[in-house]
PDB file of C-alpha atoms in Angstrom:
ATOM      1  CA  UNK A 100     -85.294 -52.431  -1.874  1.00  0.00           C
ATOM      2  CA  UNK A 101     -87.435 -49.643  -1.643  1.00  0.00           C
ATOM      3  CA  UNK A 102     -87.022 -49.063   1.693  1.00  0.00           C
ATOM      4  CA  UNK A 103     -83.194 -48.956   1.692  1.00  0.00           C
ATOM      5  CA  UNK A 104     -83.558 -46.275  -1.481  1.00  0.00           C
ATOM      6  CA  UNK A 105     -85.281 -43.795   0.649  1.00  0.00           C
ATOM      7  CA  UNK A 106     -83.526 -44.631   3.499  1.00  0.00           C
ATOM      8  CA  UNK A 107     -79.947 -43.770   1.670  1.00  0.00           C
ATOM      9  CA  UNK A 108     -81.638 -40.726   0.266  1.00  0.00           C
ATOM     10  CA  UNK A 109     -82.419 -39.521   3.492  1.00  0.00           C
ATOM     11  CA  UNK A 110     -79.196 -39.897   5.125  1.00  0.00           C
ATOM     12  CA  UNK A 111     -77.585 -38.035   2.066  1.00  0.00           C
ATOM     13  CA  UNK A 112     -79.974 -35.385   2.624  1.00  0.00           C
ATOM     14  CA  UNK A 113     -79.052 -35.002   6.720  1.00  0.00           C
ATOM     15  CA  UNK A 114     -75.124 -35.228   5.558  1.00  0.00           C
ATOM     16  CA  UNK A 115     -75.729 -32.322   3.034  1.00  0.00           C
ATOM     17  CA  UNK A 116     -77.234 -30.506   5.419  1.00  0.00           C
ATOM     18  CA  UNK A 117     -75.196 -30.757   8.404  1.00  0.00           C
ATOM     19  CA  UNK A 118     -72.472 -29.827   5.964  1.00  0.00           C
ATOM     20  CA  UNK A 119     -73.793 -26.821   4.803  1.00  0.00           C
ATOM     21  CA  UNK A 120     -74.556 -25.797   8.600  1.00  0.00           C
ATOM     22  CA  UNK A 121     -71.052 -27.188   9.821  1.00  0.00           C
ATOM     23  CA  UNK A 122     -68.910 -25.680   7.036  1.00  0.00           C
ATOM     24  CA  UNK A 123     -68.341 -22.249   6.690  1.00  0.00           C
ATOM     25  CA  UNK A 124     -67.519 -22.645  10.681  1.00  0.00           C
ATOM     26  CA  UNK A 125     -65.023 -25.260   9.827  1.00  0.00           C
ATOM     27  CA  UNK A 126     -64.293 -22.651   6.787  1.00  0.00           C
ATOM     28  CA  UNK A 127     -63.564 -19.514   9.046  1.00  0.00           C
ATOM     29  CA  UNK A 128     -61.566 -21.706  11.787  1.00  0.00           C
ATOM     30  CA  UNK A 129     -59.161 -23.155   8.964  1.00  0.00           C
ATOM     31  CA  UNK A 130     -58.957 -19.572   7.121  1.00  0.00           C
ATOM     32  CA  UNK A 131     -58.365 -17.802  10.230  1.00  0.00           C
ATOM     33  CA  UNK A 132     -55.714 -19.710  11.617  1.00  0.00           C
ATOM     34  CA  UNK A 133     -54.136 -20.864   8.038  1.00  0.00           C
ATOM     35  CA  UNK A 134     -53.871 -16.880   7.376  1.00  0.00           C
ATOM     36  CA  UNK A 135     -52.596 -15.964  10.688  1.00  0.00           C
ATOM     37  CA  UNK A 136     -53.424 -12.273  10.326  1.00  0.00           C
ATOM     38  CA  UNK A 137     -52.481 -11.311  13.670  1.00  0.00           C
ATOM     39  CA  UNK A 138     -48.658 -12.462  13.199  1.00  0.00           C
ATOM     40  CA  UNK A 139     -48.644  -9.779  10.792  1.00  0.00           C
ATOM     41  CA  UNK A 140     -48.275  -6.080  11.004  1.00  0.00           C
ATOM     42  CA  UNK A 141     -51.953  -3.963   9.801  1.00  0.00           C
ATOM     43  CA  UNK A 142     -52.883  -0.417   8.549  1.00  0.00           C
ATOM     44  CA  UNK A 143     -56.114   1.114   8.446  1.00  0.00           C
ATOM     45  CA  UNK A 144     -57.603   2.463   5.337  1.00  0.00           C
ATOM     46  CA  UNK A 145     -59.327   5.391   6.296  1.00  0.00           C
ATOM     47  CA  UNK A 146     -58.806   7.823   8.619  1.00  0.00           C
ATOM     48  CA  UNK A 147     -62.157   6.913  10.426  1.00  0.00           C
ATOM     49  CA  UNK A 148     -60.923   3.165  11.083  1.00  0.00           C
ATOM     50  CA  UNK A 149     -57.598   4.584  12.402  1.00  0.00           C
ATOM     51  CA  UNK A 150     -59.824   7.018  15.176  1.00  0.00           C
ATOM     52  CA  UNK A 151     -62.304   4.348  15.877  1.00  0.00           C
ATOM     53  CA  UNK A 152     -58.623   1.277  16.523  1.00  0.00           C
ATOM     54  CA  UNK A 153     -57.399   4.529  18.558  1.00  0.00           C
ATOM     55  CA  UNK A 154     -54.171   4.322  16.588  1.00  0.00           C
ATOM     56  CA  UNK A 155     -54.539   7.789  14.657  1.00  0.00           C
ATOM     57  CA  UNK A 156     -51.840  10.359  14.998  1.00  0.00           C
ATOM     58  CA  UNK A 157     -52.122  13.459  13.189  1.00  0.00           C
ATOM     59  CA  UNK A 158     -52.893  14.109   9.136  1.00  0.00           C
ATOM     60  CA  UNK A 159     -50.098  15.102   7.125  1.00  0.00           C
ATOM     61  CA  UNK A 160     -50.013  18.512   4.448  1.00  0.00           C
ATOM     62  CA  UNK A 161     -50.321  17.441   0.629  1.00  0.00           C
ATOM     63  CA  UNK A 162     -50.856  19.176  -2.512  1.00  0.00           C
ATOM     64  CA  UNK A 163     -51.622  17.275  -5.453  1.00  0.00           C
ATOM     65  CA  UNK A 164     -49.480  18.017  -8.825  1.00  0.00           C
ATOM     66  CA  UNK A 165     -49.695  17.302 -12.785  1.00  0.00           C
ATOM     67  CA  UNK A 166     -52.551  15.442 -12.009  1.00  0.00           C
ATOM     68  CA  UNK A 167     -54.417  14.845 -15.959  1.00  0.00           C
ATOM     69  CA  UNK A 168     -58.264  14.318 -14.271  1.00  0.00           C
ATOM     70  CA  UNK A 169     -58.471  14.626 -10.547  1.00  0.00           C
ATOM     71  CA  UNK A 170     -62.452  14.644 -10.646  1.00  0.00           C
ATOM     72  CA  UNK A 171     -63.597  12.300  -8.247  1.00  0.00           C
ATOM     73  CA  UNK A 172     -60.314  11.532  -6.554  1.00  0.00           C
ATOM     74  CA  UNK A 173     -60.099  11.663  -3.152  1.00  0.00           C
ATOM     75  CA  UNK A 174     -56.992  11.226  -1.081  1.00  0.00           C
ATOM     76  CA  UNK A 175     -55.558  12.009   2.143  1.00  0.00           C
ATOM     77  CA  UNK A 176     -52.135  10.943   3.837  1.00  0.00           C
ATOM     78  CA  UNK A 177     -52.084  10.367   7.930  1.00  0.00           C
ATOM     79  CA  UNK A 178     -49.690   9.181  10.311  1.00  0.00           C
ATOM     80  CA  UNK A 179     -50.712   5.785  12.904  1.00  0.00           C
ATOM     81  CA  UNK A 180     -49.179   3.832  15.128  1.00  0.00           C
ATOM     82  CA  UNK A 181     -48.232   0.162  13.979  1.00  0.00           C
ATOM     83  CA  UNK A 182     -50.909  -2.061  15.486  1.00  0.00           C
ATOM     84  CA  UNK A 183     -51.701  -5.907  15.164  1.00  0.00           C
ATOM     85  CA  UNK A 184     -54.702  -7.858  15.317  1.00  0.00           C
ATOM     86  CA  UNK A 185     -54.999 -10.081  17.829  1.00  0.00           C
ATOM     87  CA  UNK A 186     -55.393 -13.709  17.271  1.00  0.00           C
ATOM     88  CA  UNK A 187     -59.453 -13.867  18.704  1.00  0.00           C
ATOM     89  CA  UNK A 188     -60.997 -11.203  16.515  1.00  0.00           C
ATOM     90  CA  UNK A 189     -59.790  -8.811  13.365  1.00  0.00           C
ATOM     91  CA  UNK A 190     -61.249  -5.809  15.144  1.00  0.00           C
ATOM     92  CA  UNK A 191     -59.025  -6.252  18.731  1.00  0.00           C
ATOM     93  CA  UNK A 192     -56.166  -3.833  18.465  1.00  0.00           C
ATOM     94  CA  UNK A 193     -52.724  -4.538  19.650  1.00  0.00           C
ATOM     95  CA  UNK A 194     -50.362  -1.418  19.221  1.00  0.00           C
ATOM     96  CA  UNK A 195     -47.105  -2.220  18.323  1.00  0.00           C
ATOM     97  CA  UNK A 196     -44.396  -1.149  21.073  1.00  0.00           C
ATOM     98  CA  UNK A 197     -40.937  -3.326  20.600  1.00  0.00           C
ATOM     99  CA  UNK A 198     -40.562  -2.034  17.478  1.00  0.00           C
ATOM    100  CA  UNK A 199     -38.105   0.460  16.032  1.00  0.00           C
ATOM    101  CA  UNK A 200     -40.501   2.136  13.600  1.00  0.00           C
ATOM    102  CA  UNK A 201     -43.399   2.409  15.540  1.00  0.00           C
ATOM    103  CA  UNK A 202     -45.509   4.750  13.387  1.00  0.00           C
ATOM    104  CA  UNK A 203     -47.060   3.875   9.585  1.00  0.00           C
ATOM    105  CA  UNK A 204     -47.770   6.500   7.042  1.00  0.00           C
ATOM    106  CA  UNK A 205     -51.071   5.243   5.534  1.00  0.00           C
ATOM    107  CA  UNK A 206     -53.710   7.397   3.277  1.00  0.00           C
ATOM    108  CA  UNK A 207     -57.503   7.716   3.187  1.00  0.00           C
ATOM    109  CA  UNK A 208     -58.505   7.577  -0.496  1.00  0.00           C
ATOM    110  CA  UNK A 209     -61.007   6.327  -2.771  1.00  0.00           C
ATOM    111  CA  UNK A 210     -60.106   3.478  -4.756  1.00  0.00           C
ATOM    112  CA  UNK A 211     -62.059   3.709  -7.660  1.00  0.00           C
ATOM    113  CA  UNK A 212     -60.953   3.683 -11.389  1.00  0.00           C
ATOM    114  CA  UNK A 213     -58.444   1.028 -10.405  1.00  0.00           C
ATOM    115  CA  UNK A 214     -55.684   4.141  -9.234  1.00  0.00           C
ATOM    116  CA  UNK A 215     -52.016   2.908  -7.883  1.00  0.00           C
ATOM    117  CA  UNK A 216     -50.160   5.053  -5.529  1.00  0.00           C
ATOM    118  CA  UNK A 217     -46.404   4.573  -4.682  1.00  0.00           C
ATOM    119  CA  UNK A 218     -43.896   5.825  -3.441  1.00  0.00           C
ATOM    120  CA  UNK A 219     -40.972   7.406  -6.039  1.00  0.00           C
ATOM    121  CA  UNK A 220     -38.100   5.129  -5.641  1.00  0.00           C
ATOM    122  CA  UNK A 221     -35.599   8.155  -4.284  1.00  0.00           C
ATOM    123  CA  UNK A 222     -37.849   9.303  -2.106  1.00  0.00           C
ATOM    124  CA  UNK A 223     -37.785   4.972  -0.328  1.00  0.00           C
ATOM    125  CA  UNK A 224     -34.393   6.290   1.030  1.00  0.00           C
ATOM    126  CA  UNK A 225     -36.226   9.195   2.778  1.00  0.00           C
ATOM    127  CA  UNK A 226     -38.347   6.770   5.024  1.00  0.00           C
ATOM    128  CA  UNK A 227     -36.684   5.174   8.004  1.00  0.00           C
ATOM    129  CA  UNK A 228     -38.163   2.015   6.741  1.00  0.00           C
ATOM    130  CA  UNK A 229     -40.044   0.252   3.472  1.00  0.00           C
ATOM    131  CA  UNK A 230     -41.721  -2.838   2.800  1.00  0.00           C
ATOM    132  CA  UNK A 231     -41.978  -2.351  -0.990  1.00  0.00           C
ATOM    133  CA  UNK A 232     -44.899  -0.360  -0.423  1.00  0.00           C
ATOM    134  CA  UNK A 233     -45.725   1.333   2.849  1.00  0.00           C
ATOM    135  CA  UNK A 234     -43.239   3.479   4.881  1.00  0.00           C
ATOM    136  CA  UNK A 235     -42.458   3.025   8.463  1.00  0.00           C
ATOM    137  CA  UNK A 236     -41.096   5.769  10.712  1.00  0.00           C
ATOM    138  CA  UNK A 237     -39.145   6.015  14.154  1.00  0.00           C
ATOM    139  CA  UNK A 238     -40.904   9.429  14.941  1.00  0.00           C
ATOM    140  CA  UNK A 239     -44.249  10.979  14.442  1.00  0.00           C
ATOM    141  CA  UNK A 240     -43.225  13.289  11.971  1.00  0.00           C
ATOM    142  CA  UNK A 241     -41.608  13.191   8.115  1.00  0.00           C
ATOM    143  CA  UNK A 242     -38.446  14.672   7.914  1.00  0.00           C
ATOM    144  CA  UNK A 243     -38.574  15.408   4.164  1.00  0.00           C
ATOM    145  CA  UNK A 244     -41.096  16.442   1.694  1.00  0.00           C
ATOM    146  CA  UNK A 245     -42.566  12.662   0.658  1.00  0.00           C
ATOM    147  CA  UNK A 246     -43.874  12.193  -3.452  1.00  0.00           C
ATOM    148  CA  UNK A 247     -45.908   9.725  -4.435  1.00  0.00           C
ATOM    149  CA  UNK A 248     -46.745   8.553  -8.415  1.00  0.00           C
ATOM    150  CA  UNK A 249     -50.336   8.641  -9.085  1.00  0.00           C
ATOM    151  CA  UNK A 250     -50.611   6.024 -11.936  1.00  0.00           C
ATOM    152  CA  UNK A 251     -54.287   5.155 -13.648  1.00  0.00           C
ATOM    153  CA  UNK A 252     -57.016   4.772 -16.228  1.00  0.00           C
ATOM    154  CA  UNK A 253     -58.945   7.691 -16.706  1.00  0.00           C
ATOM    155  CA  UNK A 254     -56.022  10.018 -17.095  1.00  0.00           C
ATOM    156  CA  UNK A 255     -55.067   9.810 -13.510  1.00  0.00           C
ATOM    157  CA  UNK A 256     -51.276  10.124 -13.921  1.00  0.00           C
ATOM    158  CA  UNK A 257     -49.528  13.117 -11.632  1.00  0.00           C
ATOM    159  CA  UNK A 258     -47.508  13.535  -8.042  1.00  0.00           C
ATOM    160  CA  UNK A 259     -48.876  14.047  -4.683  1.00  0.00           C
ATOM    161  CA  UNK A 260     -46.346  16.137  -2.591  1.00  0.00           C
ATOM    162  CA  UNK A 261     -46.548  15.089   1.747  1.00  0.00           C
ATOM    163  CA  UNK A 262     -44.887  17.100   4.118  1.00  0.00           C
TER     164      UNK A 262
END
């Protein structure tokens, strides 16, 4: 009786650890291919990421406007070329070509004080193309001067003009 006791506890002690060893590799295989990331279109968040994926274009102008408190807020918009992931690792880039907006306009900001930027629903007509929040272009370049809400605690309420 005794024997069988210790003999169950040990095998529940091997199974908990094998499980603990075997998991989060069963964890990661399941998340990355339930996710799928690479299927999906990606943007950088910082103009650093975008020159180190070699998918940086150029920065764009801005001026910030009616902005309540813009201590501590840092933003700047930049152009990149659509890229995916691939499907063996996050951090393989795979730039977009049979596309017909080929370039992203993504910004490098801070994202304290829980801050929301978007777009200012006439100016989602001026981009070749929108996803609800990130605008797509056919050429390297903005055609028309861009604004963007700035919405916040902290007083952070204002527009941020791109050209």
């Amino acid at each position: 009786m005794k024997k069988s006791i210790v003999t169950i506890f040990f095998l529940l002690v091997v199974i908990f650890v094998l499980s603990m060893m075997v998991f989060p590799y069963i964890s990661n295989f399941v998340g990355w291919n339930g996710y799928q990331v690479w299927k999906n279109r990606s943007k950088t968040e910082s103009i650093k990421e975008s020159k180190r994926r070699k998918v940086f274009v150029r920065e764009l102008n801005y001026k910030i406007i009616d902005s309540g408190d813009s201590k501590g807020f840092y933003f700047k918009p930049y152009l990149e070329r659509g890229y995916k992931v691939s499907n063996k690792s996050i951090n393989d880039t795979r730039i977009i070509k049979d596309t017909r907006y080929p370039y992203n306009i993504s910004f490098d900001r801070n994202l304290k004080n829980a801050i929301a930027i978007y777009y200012k629903k006439e100016d989602e007509k001026k981009l070749d193309s929108f996803d609800g929040y990130w605008g797509y272009l056919k050429q390297p370049y903005i055609k028309d001067t861009l604004h963007l809400k700035i919405d916040g605690e902290n007083n952070y309420h204002g527009i941020i003009k791109i050209w």
